Coordinates of C-alpha atoms in Angstrom, one line a residue:
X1 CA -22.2 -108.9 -6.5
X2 CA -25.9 -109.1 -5.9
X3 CA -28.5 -109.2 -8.6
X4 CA -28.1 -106.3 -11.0
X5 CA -30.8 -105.1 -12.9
X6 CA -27.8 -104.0 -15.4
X7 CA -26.7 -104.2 -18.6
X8 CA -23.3 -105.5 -19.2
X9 CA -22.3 -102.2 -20.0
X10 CA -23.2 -101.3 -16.7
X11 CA -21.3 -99.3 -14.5
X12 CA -19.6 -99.9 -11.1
X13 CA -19.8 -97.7 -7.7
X14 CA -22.8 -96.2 -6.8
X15 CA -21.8 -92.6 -6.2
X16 CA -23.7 -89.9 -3.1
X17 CA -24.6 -87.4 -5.9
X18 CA -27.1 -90.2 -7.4
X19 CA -30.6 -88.6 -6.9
X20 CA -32.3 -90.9 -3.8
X21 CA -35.4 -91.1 -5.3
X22 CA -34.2 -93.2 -8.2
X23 CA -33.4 -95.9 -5.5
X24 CA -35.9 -97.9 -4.3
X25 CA -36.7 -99.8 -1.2
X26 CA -34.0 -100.9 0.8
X27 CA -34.1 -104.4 1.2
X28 CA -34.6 -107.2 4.3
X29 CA -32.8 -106.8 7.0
X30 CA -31.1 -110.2 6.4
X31 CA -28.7 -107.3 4.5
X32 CA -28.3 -104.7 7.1
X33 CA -26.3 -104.3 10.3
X34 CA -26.5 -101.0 12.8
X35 CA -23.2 -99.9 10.4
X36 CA -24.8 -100.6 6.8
X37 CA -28.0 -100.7 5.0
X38 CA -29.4 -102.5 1.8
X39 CA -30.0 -100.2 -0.9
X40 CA -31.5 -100.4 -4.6
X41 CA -30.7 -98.5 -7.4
X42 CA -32.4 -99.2 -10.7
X43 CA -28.8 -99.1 -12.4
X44 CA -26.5 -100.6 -9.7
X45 CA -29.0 -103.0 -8.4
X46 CA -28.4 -103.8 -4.6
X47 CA -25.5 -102.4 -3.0
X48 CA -24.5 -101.7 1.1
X49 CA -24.1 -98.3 2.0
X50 CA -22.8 -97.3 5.6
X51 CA -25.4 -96.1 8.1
X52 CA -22.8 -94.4 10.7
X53 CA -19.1 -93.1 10.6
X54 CA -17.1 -96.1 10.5
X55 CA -13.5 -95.7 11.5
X56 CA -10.6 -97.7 9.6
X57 CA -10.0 -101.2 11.1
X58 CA -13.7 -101.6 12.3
X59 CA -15.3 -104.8 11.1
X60 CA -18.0 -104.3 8.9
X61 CA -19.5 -107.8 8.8
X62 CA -18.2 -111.5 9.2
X63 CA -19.5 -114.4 6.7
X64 CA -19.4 -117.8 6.9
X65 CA -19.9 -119.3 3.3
X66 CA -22.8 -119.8 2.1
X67 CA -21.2 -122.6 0.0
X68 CA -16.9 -123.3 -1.2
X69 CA -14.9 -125.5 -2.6
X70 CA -12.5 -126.1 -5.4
X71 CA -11.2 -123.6 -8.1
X72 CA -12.5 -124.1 -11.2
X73 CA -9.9 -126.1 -13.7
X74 CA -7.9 -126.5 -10.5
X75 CA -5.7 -128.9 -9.5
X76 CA -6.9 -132.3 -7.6
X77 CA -7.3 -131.5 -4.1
X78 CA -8.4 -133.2 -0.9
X79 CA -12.5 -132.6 -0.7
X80 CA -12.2 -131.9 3.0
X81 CA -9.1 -129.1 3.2
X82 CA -9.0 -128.3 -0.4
X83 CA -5.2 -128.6 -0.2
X84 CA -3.1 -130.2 -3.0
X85 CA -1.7 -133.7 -3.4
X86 CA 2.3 -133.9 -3.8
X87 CA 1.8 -136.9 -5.8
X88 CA -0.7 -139.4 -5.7
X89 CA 1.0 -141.9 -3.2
X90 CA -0.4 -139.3 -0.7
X91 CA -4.0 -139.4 -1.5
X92 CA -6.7 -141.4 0.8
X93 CA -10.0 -142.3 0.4
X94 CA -13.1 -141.3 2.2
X95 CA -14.6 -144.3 3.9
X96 CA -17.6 -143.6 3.2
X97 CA -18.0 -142.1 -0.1
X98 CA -14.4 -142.9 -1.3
X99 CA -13.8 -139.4 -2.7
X100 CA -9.9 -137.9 -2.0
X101 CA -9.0 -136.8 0.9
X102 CA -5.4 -136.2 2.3
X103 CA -6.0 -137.2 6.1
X104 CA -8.7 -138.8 8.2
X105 CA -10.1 -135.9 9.6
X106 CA -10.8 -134.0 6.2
X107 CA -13.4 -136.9 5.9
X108 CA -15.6 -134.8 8.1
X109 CA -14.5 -131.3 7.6
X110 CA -17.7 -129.0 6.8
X111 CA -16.8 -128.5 3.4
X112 CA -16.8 -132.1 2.5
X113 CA -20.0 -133.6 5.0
X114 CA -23.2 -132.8 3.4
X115 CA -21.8 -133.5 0.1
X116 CA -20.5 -137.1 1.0
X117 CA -24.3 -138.0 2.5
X118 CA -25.4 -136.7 -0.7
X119 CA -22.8 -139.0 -2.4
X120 CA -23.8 -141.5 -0.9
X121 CA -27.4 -141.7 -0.5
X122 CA -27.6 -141.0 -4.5
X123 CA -25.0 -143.5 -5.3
X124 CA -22.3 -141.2 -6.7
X125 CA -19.3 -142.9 -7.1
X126 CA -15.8 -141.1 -6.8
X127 CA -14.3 -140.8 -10.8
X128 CA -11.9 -143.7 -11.4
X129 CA -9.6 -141.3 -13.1
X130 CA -8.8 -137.7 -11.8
X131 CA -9.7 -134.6 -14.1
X132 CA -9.4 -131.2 -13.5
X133 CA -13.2 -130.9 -14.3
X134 CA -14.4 -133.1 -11.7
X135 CA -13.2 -131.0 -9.0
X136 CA -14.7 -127.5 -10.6
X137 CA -17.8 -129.6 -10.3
X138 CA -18.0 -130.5 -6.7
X139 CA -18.2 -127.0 -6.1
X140 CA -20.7 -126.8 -8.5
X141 CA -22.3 -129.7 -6.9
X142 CA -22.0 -128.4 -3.2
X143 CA -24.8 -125.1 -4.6
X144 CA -27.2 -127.1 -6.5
X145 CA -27.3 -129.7 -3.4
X146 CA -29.0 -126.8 -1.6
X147 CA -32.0 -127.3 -3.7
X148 CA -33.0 -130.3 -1.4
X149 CA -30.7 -129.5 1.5
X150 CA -31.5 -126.4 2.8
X151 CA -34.1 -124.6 0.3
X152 CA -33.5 -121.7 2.5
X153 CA -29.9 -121.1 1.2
X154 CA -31.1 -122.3 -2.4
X155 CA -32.9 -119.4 -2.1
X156 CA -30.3 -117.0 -1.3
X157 CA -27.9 -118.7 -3.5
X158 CA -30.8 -117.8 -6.3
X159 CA -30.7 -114.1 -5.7
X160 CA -27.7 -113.8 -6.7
X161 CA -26.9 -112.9 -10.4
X162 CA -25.5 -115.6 -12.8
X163 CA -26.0 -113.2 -16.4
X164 CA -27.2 -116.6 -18.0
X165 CA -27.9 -114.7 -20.8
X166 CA -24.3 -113.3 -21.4
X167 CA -22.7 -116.1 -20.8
X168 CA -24.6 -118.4 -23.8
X169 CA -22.7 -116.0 -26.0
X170 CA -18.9 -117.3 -24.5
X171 CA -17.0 -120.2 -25.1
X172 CA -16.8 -120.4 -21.5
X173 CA -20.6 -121.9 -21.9
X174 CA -19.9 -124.4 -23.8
X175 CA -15.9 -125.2 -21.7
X176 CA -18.7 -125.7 -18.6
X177 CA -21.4 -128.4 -20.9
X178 CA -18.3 -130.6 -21.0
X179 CA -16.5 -129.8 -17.8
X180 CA -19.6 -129.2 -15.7
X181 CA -23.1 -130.2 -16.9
X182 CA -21.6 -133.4 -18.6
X183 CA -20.5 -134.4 -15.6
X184 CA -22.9 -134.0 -13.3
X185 CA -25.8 -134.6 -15.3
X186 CA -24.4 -137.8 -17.2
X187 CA -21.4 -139.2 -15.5
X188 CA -22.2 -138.8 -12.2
X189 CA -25.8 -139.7 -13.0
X190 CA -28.0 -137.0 -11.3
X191 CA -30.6 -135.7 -14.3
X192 CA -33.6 -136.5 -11.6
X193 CA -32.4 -133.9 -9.6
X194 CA -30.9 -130.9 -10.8
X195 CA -31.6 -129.2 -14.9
X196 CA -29.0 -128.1 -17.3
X197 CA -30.4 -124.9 -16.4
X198 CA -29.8 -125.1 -13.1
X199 CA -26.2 -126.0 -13.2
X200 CA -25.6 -123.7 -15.7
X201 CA -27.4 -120.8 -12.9
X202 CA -24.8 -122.2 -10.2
X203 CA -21.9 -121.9 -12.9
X204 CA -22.5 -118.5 -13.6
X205 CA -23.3 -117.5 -10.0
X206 CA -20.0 -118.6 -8.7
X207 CA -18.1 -116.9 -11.9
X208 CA -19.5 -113.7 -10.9
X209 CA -19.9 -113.6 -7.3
X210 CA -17.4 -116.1 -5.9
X211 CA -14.1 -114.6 -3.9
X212 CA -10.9 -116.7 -4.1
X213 CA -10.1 -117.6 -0.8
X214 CA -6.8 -119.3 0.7
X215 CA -3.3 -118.6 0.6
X216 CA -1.1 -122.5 0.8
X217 CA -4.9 -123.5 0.0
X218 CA -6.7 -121.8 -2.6
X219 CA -10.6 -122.1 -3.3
X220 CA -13.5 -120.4 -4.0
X221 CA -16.7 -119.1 -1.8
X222 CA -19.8 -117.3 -2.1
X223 CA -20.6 -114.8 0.4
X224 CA -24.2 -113.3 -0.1
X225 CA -23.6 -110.4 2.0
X226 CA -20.3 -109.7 0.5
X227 CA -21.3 -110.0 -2.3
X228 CA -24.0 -107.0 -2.4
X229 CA -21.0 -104.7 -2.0
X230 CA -20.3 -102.2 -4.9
X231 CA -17.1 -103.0 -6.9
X232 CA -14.7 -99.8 -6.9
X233 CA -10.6 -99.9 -7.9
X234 CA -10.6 -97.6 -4.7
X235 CA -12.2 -99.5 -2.6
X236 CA -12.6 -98.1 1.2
X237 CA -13.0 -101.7 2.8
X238 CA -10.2 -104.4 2.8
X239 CA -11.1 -108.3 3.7
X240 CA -8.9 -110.6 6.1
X241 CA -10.1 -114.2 5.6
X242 CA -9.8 -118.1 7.9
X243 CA -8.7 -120.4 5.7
X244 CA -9.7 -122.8 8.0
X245 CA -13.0 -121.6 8.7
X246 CA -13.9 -120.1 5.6
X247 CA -14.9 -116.7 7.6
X248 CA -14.6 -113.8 5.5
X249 CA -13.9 -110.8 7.6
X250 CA -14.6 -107.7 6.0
X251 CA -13.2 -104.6 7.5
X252 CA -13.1 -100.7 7.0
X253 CA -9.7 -99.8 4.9
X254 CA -10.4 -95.8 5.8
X255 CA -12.6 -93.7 7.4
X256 CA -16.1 -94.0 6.3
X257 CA -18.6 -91.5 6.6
X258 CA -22.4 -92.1 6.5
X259 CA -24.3 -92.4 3.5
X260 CA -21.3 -93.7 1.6
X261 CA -21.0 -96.9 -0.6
X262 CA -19.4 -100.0 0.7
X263 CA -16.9 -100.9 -2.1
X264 CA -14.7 -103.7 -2.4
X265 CA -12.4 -104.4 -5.7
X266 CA -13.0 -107.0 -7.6
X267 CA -9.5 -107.7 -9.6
X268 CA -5.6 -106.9 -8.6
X269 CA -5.4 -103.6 -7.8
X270 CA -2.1 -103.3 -8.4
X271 CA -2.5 -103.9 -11.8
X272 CA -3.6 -101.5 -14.5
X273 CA -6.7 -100.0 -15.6
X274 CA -6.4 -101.5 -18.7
X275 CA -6.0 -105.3 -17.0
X276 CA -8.5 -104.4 -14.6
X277 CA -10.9 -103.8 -16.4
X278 CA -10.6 -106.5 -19.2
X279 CA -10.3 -109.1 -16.1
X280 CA -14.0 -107.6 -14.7
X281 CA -15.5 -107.4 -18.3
X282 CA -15.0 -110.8 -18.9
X283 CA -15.4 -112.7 -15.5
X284 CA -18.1 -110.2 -13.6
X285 CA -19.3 -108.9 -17.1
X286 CA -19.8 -105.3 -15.8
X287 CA -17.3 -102.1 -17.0
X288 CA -15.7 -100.3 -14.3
X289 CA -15.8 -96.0 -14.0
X290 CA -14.8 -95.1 -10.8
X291 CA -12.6 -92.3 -10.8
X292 CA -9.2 -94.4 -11.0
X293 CA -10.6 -95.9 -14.2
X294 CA -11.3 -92.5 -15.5
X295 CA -7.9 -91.3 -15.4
X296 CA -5.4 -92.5 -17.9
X297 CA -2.9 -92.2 -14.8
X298 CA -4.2 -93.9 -12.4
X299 CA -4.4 -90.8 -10.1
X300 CA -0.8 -90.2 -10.6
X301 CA 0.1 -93.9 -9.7
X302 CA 1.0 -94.3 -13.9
X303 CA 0.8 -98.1 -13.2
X304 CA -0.4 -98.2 -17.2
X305 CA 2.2 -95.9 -18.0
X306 CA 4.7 -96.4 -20.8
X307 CA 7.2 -94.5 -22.4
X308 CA 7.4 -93.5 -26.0
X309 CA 9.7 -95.3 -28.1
X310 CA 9.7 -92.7 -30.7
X311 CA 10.6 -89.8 -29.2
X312 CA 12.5 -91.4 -25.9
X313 CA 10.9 -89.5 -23.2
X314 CA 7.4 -88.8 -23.2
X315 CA 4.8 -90.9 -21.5
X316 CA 2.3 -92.9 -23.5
X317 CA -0.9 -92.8 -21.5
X318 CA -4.5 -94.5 -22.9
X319 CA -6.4 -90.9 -22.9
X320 CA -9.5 -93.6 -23.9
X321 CA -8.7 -95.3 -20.4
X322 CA -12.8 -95.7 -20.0
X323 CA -13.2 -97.2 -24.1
X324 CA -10.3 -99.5 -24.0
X325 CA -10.1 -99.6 -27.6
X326 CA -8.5 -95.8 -28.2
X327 CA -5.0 -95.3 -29.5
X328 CA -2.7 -94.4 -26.8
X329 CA -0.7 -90.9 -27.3
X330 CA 2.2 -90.1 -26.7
X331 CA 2.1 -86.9 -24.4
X332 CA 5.5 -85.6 -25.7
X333 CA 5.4 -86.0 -29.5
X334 CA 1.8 -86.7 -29.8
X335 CA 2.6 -90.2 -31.7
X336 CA 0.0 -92.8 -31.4
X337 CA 0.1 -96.2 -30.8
X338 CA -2.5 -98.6 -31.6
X339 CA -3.9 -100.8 -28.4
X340 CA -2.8 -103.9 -30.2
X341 CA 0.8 -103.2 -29.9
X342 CA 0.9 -101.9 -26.2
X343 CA -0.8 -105.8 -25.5
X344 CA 1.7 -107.1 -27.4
X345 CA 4.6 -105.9 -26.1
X346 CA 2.9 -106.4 -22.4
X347 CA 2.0 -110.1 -23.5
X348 CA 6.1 -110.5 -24.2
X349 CA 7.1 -108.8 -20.8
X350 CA 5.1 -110.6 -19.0
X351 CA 6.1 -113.8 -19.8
X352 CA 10.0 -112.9 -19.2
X353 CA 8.9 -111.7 -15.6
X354 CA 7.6 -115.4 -15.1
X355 CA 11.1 -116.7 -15.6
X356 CA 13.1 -114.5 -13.8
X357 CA 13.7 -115.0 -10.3
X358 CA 17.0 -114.5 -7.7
X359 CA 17.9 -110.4 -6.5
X360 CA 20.6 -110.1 -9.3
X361 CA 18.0 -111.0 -12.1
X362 CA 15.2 -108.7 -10.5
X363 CA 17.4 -105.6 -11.1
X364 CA 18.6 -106.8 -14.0
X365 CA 15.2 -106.7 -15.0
X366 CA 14.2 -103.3 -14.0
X367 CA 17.3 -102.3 -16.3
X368 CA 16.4 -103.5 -19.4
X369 CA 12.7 -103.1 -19.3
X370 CA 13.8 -99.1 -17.8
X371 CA 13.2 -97.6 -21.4
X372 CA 9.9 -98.9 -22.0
X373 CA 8.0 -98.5 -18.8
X374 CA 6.9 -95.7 -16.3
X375 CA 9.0 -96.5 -13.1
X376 CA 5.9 -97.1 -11.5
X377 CA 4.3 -99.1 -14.5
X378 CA 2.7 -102.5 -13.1
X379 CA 5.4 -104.6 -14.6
X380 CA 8.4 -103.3 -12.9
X381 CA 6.5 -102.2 -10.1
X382 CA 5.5 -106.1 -9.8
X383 CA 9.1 -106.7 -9.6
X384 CA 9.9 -103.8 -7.1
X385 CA 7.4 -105.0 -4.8
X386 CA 9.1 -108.7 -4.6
X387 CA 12.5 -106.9 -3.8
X388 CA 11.7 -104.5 -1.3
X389 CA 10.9 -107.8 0.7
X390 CA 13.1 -110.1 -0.8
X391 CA 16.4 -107.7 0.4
X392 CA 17.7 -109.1 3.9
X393 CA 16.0 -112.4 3.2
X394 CA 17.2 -113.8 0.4
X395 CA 20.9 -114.8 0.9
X396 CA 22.4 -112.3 3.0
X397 CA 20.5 -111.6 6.3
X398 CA 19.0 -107.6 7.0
X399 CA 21.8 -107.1 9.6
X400 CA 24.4 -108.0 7.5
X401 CA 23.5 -106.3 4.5
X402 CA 26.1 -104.0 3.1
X403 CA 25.1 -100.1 2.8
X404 CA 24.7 -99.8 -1.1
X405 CA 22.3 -102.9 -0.4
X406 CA 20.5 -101.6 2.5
X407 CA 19.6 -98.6 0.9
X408 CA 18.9 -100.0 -1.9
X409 CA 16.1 -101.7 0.0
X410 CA 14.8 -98.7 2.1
X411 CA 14.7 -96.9 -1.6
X412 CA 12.1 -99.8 -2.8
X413 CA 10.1 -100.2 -0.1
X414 CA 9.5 -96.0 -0.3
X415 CA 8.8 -96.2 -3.6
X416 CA 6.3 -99.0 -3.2
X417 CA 4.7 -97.2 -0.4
X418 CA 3.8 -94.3 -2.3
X419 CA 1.8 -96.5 -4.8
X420 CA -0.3 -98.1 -1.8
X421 CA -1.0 -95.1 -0.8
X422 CA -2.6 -94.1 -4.1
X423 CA -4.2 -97.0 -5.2
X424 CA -4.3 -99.0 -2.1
X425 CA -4.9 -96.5 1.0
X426 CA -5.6 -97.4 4.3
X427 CA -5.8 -100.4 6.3
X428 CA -4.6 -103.6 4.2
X429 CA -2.1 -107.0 4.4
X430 CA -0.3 -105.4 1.3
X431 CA 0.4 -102.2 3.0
X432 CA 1.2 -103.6 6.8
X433 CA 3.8 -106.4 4.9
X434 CA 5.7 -103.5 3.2
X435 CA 5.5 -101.4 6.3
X436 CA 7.1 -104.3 8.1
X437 CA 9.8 -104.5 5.9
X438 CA 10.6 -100.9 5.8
X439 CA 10.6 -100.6 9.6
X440 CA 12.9 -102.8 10.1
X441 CA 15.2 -101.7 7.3
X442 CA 15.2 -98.1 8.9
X443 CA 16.1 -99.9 12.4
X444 CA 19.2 -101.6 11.0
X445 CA 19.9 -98.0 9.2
X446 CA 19.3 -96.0 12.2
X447 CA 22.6 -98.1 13.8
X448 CA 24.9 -97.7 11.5
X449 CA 24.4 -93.7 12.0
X450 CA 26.4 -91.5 13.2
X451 CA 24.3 -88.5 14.4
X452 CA 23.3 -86.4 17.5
X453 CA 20.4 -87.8 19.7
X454 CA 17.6 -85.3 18.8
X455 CA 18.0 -86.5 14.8
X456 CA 18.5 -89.6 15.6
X457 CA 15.6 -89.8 17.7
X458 CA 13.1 -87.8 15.3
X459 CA 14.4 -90.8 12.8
X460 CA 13.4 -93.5 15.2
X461 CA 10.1 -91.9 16.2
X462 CA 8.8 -92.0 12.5
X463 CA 10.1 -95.6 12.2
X464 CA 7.8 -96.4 15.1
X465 CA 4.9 -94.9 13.8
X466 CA 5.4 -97.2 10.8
X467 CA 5.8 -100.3 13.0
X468 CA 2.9 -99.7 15.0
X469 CA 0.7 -98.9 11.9
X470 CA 2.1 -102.6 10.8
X471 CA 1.2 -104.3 14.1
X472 CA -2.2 -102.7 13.9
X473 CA -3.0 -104.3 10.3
X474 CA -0.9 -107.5 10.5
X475 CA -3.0 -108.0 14.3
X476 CA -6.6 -108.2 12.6
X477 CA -5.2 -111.4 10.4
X478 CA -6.3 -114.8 11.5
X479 CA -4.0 -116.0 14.2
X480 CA -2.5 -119.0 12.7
X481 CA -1.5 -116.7 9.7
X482 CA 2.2 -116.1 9.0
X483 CA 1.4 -112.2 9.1
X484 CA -0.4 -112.9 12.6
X485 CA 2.6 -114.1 13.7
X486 CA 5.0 -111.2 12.5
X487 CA 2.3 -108.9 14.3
X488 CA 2.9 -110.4 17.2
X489 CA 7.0 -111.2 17.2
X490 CA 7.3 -107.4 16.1
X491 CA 5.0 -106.3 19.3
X492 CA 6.1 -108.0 21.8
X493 CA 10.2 -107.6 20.5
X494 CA 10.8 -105.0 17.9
X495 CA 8.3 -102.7 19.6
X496 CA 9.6 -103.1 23.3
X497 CA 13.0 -102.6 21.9
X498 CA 12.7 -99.6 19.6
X499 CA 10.9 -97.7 22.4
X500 CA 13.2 -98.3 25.0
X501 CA 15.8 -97.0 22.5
X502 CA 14.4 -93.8 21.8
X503 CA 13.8 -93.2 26.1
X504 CA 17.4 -93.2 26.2
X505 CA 17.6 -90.2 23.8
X506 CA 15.2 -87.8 25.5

């Protein structure tokens, strides 16, 4: 998120009813492409808005990180890969500036060069002892070393907002004096060359702006041009990332028509408004209203939605979904429930779905929690979405499954679908993974039937169209990437097969 001339109470996605001469110049071209412009509204601040059509699956820009490195209060990590230790018999030493690193070549990885001339040149000596702090601060470290690096990039990096002012008022301000600015400043001895100020700026600017990168490897990156795209919990662009590279890839979800906001969501989409929105309030200090937030049921997806504990069988919805601090109602018997208590009992759920692992425990699960939540509330939802894959691959293999099981399976990966097409539409990994698994459930399915050609061949046809709407998302990952490879194994086997099978029943 670019600089917003916004309050915190702010609102998200720019909408095309906003009157154009409230916004003001668009800005430098170092923001636009022949598919987007820079535009400025005096609420939204800077946002990218498409100039043509752009069809789902287009590429809408590709970054390279302006800077990355390791998650804040994150594990120790290798400086040159980011990827964790398994214990510390594994770590190395950079040669030259002595910091960890798990192999010789992360000693001159692009994430870890500059810094380690920096390091050495200014005489910063690796910690003798390992903190999680120190390794929120390289990243820290890597911006401010801009300053003398590249002023250019300090520049950019500058433009983006940090809401200093906000943040004095958190305890996360004072967490990053001894975490952070301590550390830099003082331990690692560098008050010549960077302010309190500063680091504080380079602090904020990464909690607001930064995306979380990595899969086996997770860390953090700014992206400047990314980050001038409009937050929306519908967002109509999806990203696809290099882990190795750090390229973000940034690509059209749906059809886009001109003049229309590029919008990218900021938390877990598959979570609830009410998470949502509590996760943006306090980590990109803006509210969100799009028109999924507005709706205490999530456009029918009811990911929030309980049931009443009173009466048995009405839905408890949040009818304040925008002011998260209204009594939800009980649509049935009208009771009403204070927030406090919905968190509470969500607080307890959650932590049971941490423990509970293995396919007989999962629908155990979904059982017992069956009389407090929406079928489609986050929790179990969370739990439904880890089946549909986890059937045919956990234990028993697909082809061997046993009817009651394969169905079973076919059933959740339906029901999941239907979500992802409400709160998730279009072109995403989410959506290609769970296509991939229903595919091939309906192939194993279509087998065991016993049915003339012509149904059995409209059956088969439909399951194609779902495989090669998987190949097409699972094809624009990075081509090391375990879904790269599914894309591919499913193209140039599943697909060869599958169509051959339904030539024979013309």
């Amino acid at each position: 998120m670019g600089r917003k001339k916004r309050s915190s109470k702010a609102k998200s996605e720019p909408t095309n009813s906003e009157d154009k001469s409230d916004l003001g110049q668009s800005s430098t071209g170092e923001y636009e492409s022949d598919l987007f412009t820079c535009e400025v509204s005096p609420i939204y601040g800077r946002f990218l808005q498409s100039r043509v059509e752009i069809k789902k699956g287009t590429i809408i820009l590709s970054e390279k990180f302006l800077i990355a490195g390791p998650q804040r209060s994150g594990d120790v990590c290798c400086v040159g890969c980011h990827s964790n230790f398994e214990s510390p018999q594994d770590r190395k030493s950079c040669p030259l500036c002595s910091w960890p690193i798990c192999s010789d070549a992360c000693a001159d990885t692009a994430f870890h060069r500059d810094e380690c001339k920096f390091f050495v040149q200014k005489h910063v000596k690796a910690p003798t002892r390992f903190g999680n702090s120190d390794f929120g601060s390289v990243t820290v470290l890597r911006g401010l070393m801009l300053k003398y690096q590249n002023p250019e990039k300090w520049k950019v990096l500058m433009q983006l907002e940090a809401h200093n002012e906000i943040r004095k008022n958190l305890p996360l301000w004072r967490e990053n004096v001894i975490n952070v600015v301590d550390v830099i400043l003082r331990d690692w001895e560098l008050r010549e060359y960077f302010t309190p100020e500063e680091v504080h700026t380079v602090c904020g600017i990464l909690e607001v702006n930064a995306f979380e990168l990595g899969d086996k490897v997770s860390y953090r990156g700014i992206y400047p041009k990314a980050a001038m795209m409009a937050h929306s919990c519908l967002p109509n662009t999806t990203r696809f990332e290099n882990p190795y590279s750090g390229i973000l890839e940034l690509r059209a979800a749906v059809d886009i028509p001109p003049g229309e906001p590029l919008t990218i969501c900021y938390a877990f989409s598959l979570e609830a408004t009410a998470q949502r929105r509590l996760m943006m309030s306090e980590t990109k200090f803006f509210e969100c209203s799009c028109k999924r937030c507005n709706d205490p049921r999530e456009l029918g997806s009811n990911l929030g939605t309980l049931i009443c504990q009173i009466c048995k069988v009405g839905d408890v919805i949040n009818i304040g979904a925008v002011e998260y601090c209204q009594n939800w109602v009980c649509q049935s018997c009208g009771s009403k429930i204070p927030t406090a208590a919905i968190e509470s009992q969500l607080l307890i759920w959650k932590e049971v779905l941490d423990r509970v692992q293995e396919i007989p425990n999962c629908e155990k699960f979904l059982q017992n929690c069956k009389a407090l939540f929406h079928p489609t509330h986050y929790i179990p939802f969370d739990v439904k979405f880890n089946l549909c894959q986890a059937y045919g691959r956990e234990g028993t293999p697909l082809e061997s499954l046993t009817e009651e099981d394969l169905d079973r399976k076919l059933e959740l990966c339906r029901e999941v679908m239907k979500i992802l097409d409400i709160v998730t539409p279009g072109y995403t990994v989410t959506r290609g993974l769970v296509l991939y698994e229903l595919q091939a459930a309906e192939v194993i399915k279509a087998r065991r039937l016993r049915c003339k050609g012509s149904i059995l061949r409209r059956k088969l046809q439909l399951t194609l169209k779902n495989l090669q709407e998987c190949i097409s998302i699972l094809e624009m990952c990075h081509p090391e990437s375990i879904e790269y490879e599914i894309s591919q194994a499913a193209k140039e086997e599943t697909l060869v097969n599958l169509t051959k099978w339904i030539s024979t029943l013309r």
